[in-house]
XYZ file of C-alpha atoms in Angstrom:
454
model
C 59.820 -28.556 -58.988
C 59.278 -32.208 -60.024
C 58.741 -34.838 -57.389
C 62.042 -36.574 -58.183
C 63.898 -33.243 -57.999
C 62.239 -32.527 -54.672
C 63.393 -35.878 -53.389
C 67.003 -35.397 -54.500
C 67.126 -31.899 -52.979
C 65.732 -33.120 -49.675
C 68.347 -35.908 -49.485
C 71.312 -33.716 -50.423
C 70.410 -30.879 -48.066
C 68.101 -32.212 -45.317
C 66.011 -29.294 -44.010
C 65.877 -28.506 -40.330
C 62.781 -29.116 -38.217
C 59.786 -26.849 -38.572
C 59.548 -23.659 -36.502
C 56.587 -22.004 -34.790
C 54.791 -19.487 -37.033
C 56.511 -20.954 -40.102
C 54.350 -20.994 -43.243
C 54.672 -24.322 -44.999
C 53.807 -23.947 -48.650
C 50.887 -21.557 -48.990
C 48.453 -23.518 -46.831
C 49.821 -24.598 -43.418
C 50.899 -22.293 -40.578
C 52.953 -24.238 -38.019
C 52.000 -23.580 -34.386
C 54.139 -25.949 -32.292
C 55.599 -29.441 -32.110
C 53.362 -31.807 -30.132
C 55.230 -35.118 -30.385
C 58.625 -36.560 -31.329
C 59.087 -40.191 -32.284
C 61.742 -42.443 -33.733
C 60.255 -42.126 -37.223
C 58.802 -38.614 -37.340
C 57.972 -35.366 -35.559
C 54.345 -34.277 -35.249
C 53.348 -30.604 -35.332
C 50.138 -28.771 -34.631
C 49.359 -26.423 -37.525
C 46.498 -24.481 -39.027
C 45.143 -24.960 -42.511
C 44.758 -21.290 -43.445
C 42.742 -22.161 -46.543
C 40.095 -24.291 -44.805
C 40.505 -22.516 -41.451
C 40.861 -25.725 -39.412
C 43.592 -27.156 -37.142
C 45.572 -30.084 -38.553
C 48.433 -32.359 -37.548
C 51.582 -32.509 -39.661
C 53.685 -35.665 -39.427
C 57.175 -35.001 -40.804
C 59.378 -38.135 -41.077
C 63.023 -37.611 -40.145
C 64.945 -36.810 -43.321
C 67.647 -39.461 -42.756
C 64.943 -42.193 -42.718
C 63.205 -41.112 -45.933
C 64.909 -42.629 -48.963
C 63.668 -43.327 -52.479
C 62.524 -46.864 -51.699
C 60.646 -45.778 -48.560
C 58.860 -42.999 -50.435
C 57.789 -45.265 -53.263
C 56.492 -47.860 -50.796
C 54.673 -45.167 -48.869
C 52.940 -43.860 -51.973
C 51.604 -47.346 -52.657
C 50.456 -47.642 -49.046
C 48.837 -44.186 -49.169
C 46.741 -45.220 -52.165
C 45.710 -48.328 -50.255
C 44.786 -46.377 -47.127
C 42.726 -43.935 -49.193
C 40.145 -46.728 -49.563
C 39.455 -46.749 -45.828
C 36.220 -44.921 -45.010
C 35.201 -45.587 -41.412
C 34.430 -43.266 -38.458
C 37.062 -45.079 -36.387
C 39.854 -44.617 -38.948
C 41.685 -41.289 -39.186
C 41.731 -40.149 -42.821
C 44.962 -39.072 -44.466
C 44.369 -35.603 -45.989
C 47.554 -35.458 -48.062
C 51.126 -36.737 -48.219
C 53.690 -34.907 -50.330
C 56.813 -32.739 -50.366
C 56.213 -29.168 -49.174
C 59.169 -26.766 -49.116
C 61.615 -29.692 -49.056
C 59.867 -31.530 -46.214
C 57.945 -34.749 -46.755
C 54.688 -33.953 -44.919
C 51.759 -36.204 -43.994
C 48.637 -34.228 -43.018
C 45.878 -35.481 -40.702
C 42.875 -34.013 -38.873
C 43.954 -32.902 -35.378
C 42.575 -34.764 -32.353
C 42.375 -33.692 -28.699
C 45.147 -36.088 -27.596
C 46.281 -39.661 -28.103
C 45.276 -42.611 -25.921
C 48.739 -42.786 -24.338
C 48.258 -39.278 -22.932
C 44.680 -40.042 -21.830
C 45.845 -43.116 -19.900
C 47.987 -40.925 -17.640
C 44.726 -39.689 -16.059
C 41.975 -41.547 -14.253
C 39.779 -43.501 -16.668
C 36.374 -44.996 -15.814
C 35.986 -48.700 -16.634
C 32.923 -48.110 -18.824
C 34.776 -45.433 -20.787
C 37.747 -47.779 -21.223
C 35.399 -50.509 -22.509
C 33.882 -48.024 -24.961
C 37.394 -47.224 -26.233
C 38.077 -50.960 -26.603
C 34.969 -51.504 -28.713
C 35.732 -48.524 -30.950
C 39.318 -49.762 -31.444
C 38.119 -53.235 -32.432
C 35.512 -51.769 -34.800
C 38.166 -49.745 -36.645
C 40.621 -52.631 -36.769
C 37.921 -55.092 -37.889
C 37.015 -52.756 -40.758
C 40.673 -52.574 -41.855
C 40.976 -56.361 -41.739
C 37.832 -56.657 -43.879
C 39.707 -54.529 -46.432
C 42.669 -56.953 -46.145
C 44.907 -54.340 -44.499
C 47.209 -55.201 -41.576
C 48.031 -52.186 -39.428
C 51.318 -53.533 -37.938
C 51.631 -50.874 -35.211
C 48.535 -50.767 -33.000
C 49.563 -48.830 -29.885
C 48.132 -45.979 -27.742
C 50.248 -43.374 -29.535
C 48.517 -44.281 -32.825
C 45.014 -43.984 -31.325
C 43.684 -40.413 -31.304
C 40.752 -39.107 -29.265
C 38.264 -36.545 -30.536
C 35.326 -34.750 -28.845
C 32.539 -36.927 -27.360
C 35.111 -39.659 -26.553
C 35.361 -40.633 -30.208
C 38.396 -42.762 -31.017
C 40.171 -42.933 -34.370
C 42.999 -45.277 -35.321
C 45.774 -43.616 -37.298
C 49.016 -44.387 -39.141
C 47.624 -47.074 -41.450
C 50.276 -47.835 -44.018
C 52.757 -45.422 -42.430
C 53.044 -47.728 -39.439
C 54.238 -50.620 -41.601
C 56.912 -48.472 -43.251
C 58.001 -46.864 -39.996
C 58.330 -50.228 -38.275
C 60.473 -51.670 -41.070
C 62.609 -48.514 -41.341
C 63.259 -48.276 -37.599
C 64.183 -51.942 -37.368
C 66.605 -51.516 -40.232
C 68.103 -48.527 -38.417
C 68.456 -50.548 -35.202
C 66.124 -48.286 -33.199
C 62.626 -48.433 -31.792
C 60.935 -50.643 -29.169
C 58.827 -53.792 -29.371
C 56.306 -52.583 -26.742
C 53.066 -53.618 -28.493
C 54.487 -55.841 -31.233
C 53.482 -59.515 -31.429
C 56.388 -62.014 -31.165
C 55.955 -63.357 -34.710
C 55.772 -59.800 -36.095
C 59.065 -58.944 -34.396
C 60.535 -61.817 -36.430
C 59.159 -60.378 -39.674
C 55.914 -62.384 -40.033
C 53.023 -59.927 -39.356
C 49.395 -60.980 -39.899
C 45.868 -60.108 -38.793
C 46.554 -62.137 -35.638
C 49.504 -59.821 -34.902
C 47.112 -56.849 -34.830
C 44.857 -58.869 -32.502
C 47.798 -59.335 -30.118
C 48.667 -55.621 -30.191
C 45.034 -54.609 -29.623
C 44.874 -57.054 -26.712
C 47.923 -55.406 -25.128
C 46.337 -51.964 -25.470
C 43.087 -53.221 -23.916
C 44.955 -54.997 -21.104
C 46.873 -51.844 -20.213
C 43.662 -49.776 -20.302
C 42.153 -51.910 -17.533
C 45.182 -53.242 -15.636
C 47.201 -50.023 -15.730
C 50.392 -51.851 -16.774
C 51.837 -53.062 -20.066
C 52.796 -56.780 -20.076
C 56.371 -57.528 -21.094
C 58.281 -60.411 -22.607
C 58.204 -63.392 -22.000
C 54.424 -62.787 -21.560
C 53.851 -65.397 -18.853
C 50.319 -65.410 -17.439
C 49.235 -63.862 -15.092
C 50.704 -60.573 -16.293
C 51.589 -57.596 -14.124
C 48.452 -55.740 -13.018
C 46.311 -58.905 -12.986
C 44.833 -58.179 -9.541
C 43.547 -54.801 -10.680
C 42.210 -56.416 -13.840
C 40.140 -58.868 -11.739
C 38.612 -55.986 -9.788
C 37.451 -54.267 -13.005
C 36.518 -57.009 -15.484
C 34.353 -60.129 -15.463
C 36.269 -63.454 -15.593
C 34.869 -64.104 -19.081
C 36.246 -60.751 -20.274
C 39.643 -61.615 -18.807
C 39.540 -64.961 -20.629
C 38.782 -63.098 -23.861
C 41.838 -60.863 -23.343
C 44.014 -63.841 -22.478
C 43.066 -65.546 -25.749
C 43.968 -62.419 -27.733
C 47.398 -62.436 -26.043
C 48.289 -66.083 -26.700
C 51.930 -66.495 -27.739
C 51.003 -68.948 -30.503
C 49.130 -66.951 -33.203
C 46.968 -70.010 -33.941
C 45.486 -69.767 -30.437
C 44.329 -66.150 -30.906
C 41.272 -64.756 -32.662
C 41.668 -65.080 -36.416
C 41.252 -61.340 -36.964
C 39.801 -58.251 -35.293
C 36.328 -59.070 -36.627
C 36.193 -62.299 -34.574
C 37.670 -60.431 -31.580
C 34.899 -57.812 -31.895
C 32.177 -60.488 -32.071
C 33.479 -62.049 -28.856
C 33.538 -58.631 -27.163
C 29.942 -57.819 -28.177
C 28.726 -61.260 -27.180
C 30.028 -60.690 -23.638
C 28.560 -57.182 -23.551
C 25.108 -58.483 -24.501
C 25.323 -61.092 -21.725
C 26.487 -58.530 -19.173
C 29.859 -60.240 -18.730
C 32.309 -57.418 -19.289
C 32.267 -55.682 -15.899
C 33.297 -57.404 -12.674
C 30.662 -57.932 -9.992
C 30.672 -55.434 -7.085
C 33.413 -56.265 -4.580
C 31.062 -56.012 -1.589
C 27.350 -56.828 -1.326
C 24.927 -53.951 -1.185
C 23.753 -53.345 2.379
C 20.039 -53.591 3.054
C 18.550 -50.367 4.320
C 15.178 -49.445 5.715
C 12.458 -48.803 3.190
C 12.422 -45.237 1.922
C 8.890 -43.941 1.237
C 10.283 -41.514 -1.365
C 12.062 -44.384 -3.120
C 8.839 -46.437 -3.079
C 6.987 -43.531 -4.684
C 9.637 -43.352 -7.407
C 9.062 -47.015 -8.196
C 5.308 -46.419 -8.397
C 5.905 -43.497 -10.733
C 8.141 -45.618 -12.979
C 5.530 -48.407 -13.112
C 2.817 -45.930 -14.053
C 5.035 -44.501 -16.787
C 5.762 -47.945 -18.229
C 2.057 -48.739 -18.256
C 0.935 -45.500 -19.926
C 3.815 -44.483 -22.181
C 6.508 -47.171 -22.152
C 5.359 -48.902 -25.342
C 4.548 -45.654 -27.179
C 8.072 -44.295 -26.570
C 9.786 -47.700 -26.947
C 11.404 -47.148 -23.535
C 12.758 -50.670 -23.315
C 16.272 -49.770 -22.135
C 17.738 -48.715 -18.763
C 19.755 -45.609 -17.922
C 23.282 -46.631 -16.951
C 23.311 -44.081 -14.127
C 19.893 -44.453 -12.441
C 18.386 -47.588 -14.081
C 15.293 -45.627 -15.129
C 13.529 -46.654 -18.374
C 14.832 -44.802 -21.437
C 14.289 -44.989 -25.181
C 17.031 -45.372 -27.752
C 16.165 -41.969 -29.259
C 16.551 -40.049 -25.973
C 19.568 -37.746 -25.756
C 19.196 -37.417 -21.953
C 17.794 -39.627 -19.205
C 14.483 -37.992 -18.196
C 14.782 -39.384 -14.643
C 18.299 -38.279 -13.613
C 19.092 -35.922 -16.570
C 22.341 -37.789 -17.373
C 23.482 -37.104 -20.932
C 23.270 -40.078 -23.295
C 25.800 -39.230 -26.024
C 25.976 -42.874 -26.976
C 23.533 -45.753 -26.742
C 25.629 -48.870 -25.993
C 22.661 -51.062 -24.953
C 22.015 -52.476 -28.426
C 19.367 -51.781 -31.057
C 16.587 -53.517 -32.978
C 17.576 -51.711 -36.160
C 19.612 -53.750 -38.670
C 22.730 -51.582 -38.135
C 24.100 -48.962 -35.741
C 25.727 -45.545 -36.131
C 29.457 -45.762 -35.521
C 29.369 -42.480 -33.579
C 26.351 -42.643 -31.239
C 25.617 -46.413 -31.433
C 21.921 -45.765 -32.122
C 20.091 -47.828 -34.722
C 19.993 -47.012 -38.423
C 18.308 -48.566 -41.438
C 20.401 -49.900 -44.291
C 19.094 -47.421 -46.865
C 19.794 -44.279 -44.790
C 22.649 -41.970 -45.784
C 23.056 -40.248 -42.389
C 22.373 -40.978 -38.731
C 19.133 -39.186 -37.739
C 20.053 -39.098 -34.028
C 23.495 -37.398 -34.055
C 25.347 -35.112 -36.450
C 27.942 -37.701 -37.394
C 29.551 -38.374 -40.752
C 27.704 -40.175 -43.538
C 26.959 -43.854 -42.862
C 25.806 -45.212 -46.177
C 23.611 -46.263 -47.682
C 24.607 -49.791 -46.640
C 22.229 -51.353 -49.155
C 20.994 -50.521 -52.660
C 17.427 -51.464 -51.664
C 14.792 -49.114 -50.224
C 12.957 -50.313 -47.120
C 9.513 -49.373 -45.855
C 8.782 -49.061 -42.137
C 5.541 -48.576 -40.197
C 7.387 -46.182 -37.868
C 7.580 -43.527 -40.606
C 4.983 -40.905 -39.584
C 6.253 -37.618 -41.063
C 8.264 -36.189 -43.951
C 11.332 -33.977 -44.276
C 10.497 -30.257 -44.494
C 13.167 -29.669 -47.120
C 11.277 -29.312 -50.377
C 13.671 -31.166 -52.679
C 13.909 -34.052 -50.190
C 10.468 -34.796 -48.712
C 11.544 -38.257 -47.540
C 10.076 -40.175 -44.587
C 10.885 -39.467 -40.948
C 10.363 -41.414 -37.730
C 9.351 -39.736 -34.438
C 12.123 -38.060 -32.441
C 14.581 -37.864 -35.349
C 16.846 -34.821 -35.040
C 18.161 -34.930 -38.604
C 16.782 -36.244 -41.862
C 18.478 -39.597 -42.604
C 18.380 -38.836 -46.325
C 19.627 -35.225 -46.625
C 20.939 -34.486 -43.089
C 18.693 -31.402 -42.744
C 17.900 -30.551 -39.112
C 14.321 -31.553 -38.345
C 12.171 -28.505 -37.565
C 9.118 -30.503 -36.480
C 8.207 -30.290 -32.783
C 7.618 -33.928 -31.942
C 4.883 -34.672 -29.408
C 3.959 -37.643 -27.228
C 0.706 -39.317 -28.120
C -1.767 -39.023 -25.240
C -0.525 -35.726 -23.748
C -0.136 -32.098 -24.752
C 2.722 -31.398 -22.336
C 5.822 -29.884 -23.944
C 9.312 -28.892 -22.812
C 9.489 -25.154 -22.156
C 12.862 -24.954 -23.937
C 12.750 -27.190 -27.028
C 8.932 -27.532 -27.290
C 9.197 -31.270 -27.897
C 6.752 -33.527 -26.066
C 7.541 -34.322 -22.449
C 5.886 -35.713 -19.315
C 6.052 -33.305 -16.388
C 4.075 -35.713 -14.212
C 6.742 -38.398 -14.462
C 10.074 -36.948 -15.542
C 12.603 -34.625 -13.898
C 14.163 -33.499 -17.177
C 13.456 -33.270 -20.883
C 14.814 -36.391 -22.624
C 15.472 -34.429 -25.827
C 17.356 -31.315 -24.613
C 18.033 -32.084 -20.928
C 16.140 -29.028 -19.609
C 14.951 -29.416 -16.017
C 11.206 -29.993 -15.734
C 8.926 -28.438 -13.096
C 8.558 -30.525 -9.958
C 4.755 -30.672 -10.335
C 2.405 -29.881 -13.170
C -1.312 -29.773 -13.720
C -2.399 -32.678 -15.851
C -3.846 -31.834 -19.223
């Protein structure tokens, strides 16, 4: 069946919604509907060819006309250029068995659902940064999203966020307005009047971030202070609130020019420690604890002997103990460090784990994320290279504590050790310090309370 014939058939006899267990084409087995919107229904399905779960977005037949389809195809080609860990890729968009179907990878839930449960402030700030990173990338590609809202932000394992509906959002918004339906919830005032821009996306992102921290969505006429302002003051630093207020200015000229400038302002405050509000009450002074004093002595001894060797220049968010960027767990309190938000001395950072990467690497050596580059055509030397990849056809340089080769993504088989000691973790066999640490910083395994020094 030709595409035009498929279109005419779908308009003359609109098919009913999809059913559970229905086989769509020869590839997708429908499981259940997971969302219903003004523009489309979303179904959970299984790709029986690749053996993975997917999401199927099926626009309502009465909203899909020839002009909309042609516009969407142009938008789909545009969106295909987007290659960023914070942007949800579009797998395919075509007619299948009379239905126009848009196929995406399936996330755990969307941000709107996640906000119905308790959300830690640091986690919310991490979501904000990931959202701005994805939006800034789109703006660099000269793409305006036009519908930034929690329902279009999907969450994946490890608290990874991905922005979806690029291109589709613009068509859906125009189609729903023409049909006289839909809400303006996260839409900037000038966009509601038909004049969207990068600054409109900034306004929408600001509303999402405000609701994440204040617990309420501001409404027209957007007079400051908005609803939920008292809660916002308890969670965020005044400078962070001022940043949000600028993003939500009614006059577009008073906002950040695009998401890239918004992201720079966010990171500048994070580096200065001005995102989180100060504690509401002062910490009470308590009598000196001999055990606590001993812990401080132990930390000082560690810094003196091994701090520089391990580049342990950062602090654990949970216990404030010294940690290195490469550590997957805090060796003092055993808290997992899936991400490293404290900054890096590398020229770039992995979009997934936030750890540093060099511009000529193809993959992040610290986490098993998607490809990151190379970000430059040049090759760079580094005095930190001390080993080589065990894969014969690769043989490229490795730095200590890498888990994966940054060139070929092969898992590193080398058992890294700490210079100056022969102590090793009993589980992963990587170097550890039983005399200082409570856990292995590489696999999180609990260390013996005491150990004979070697």
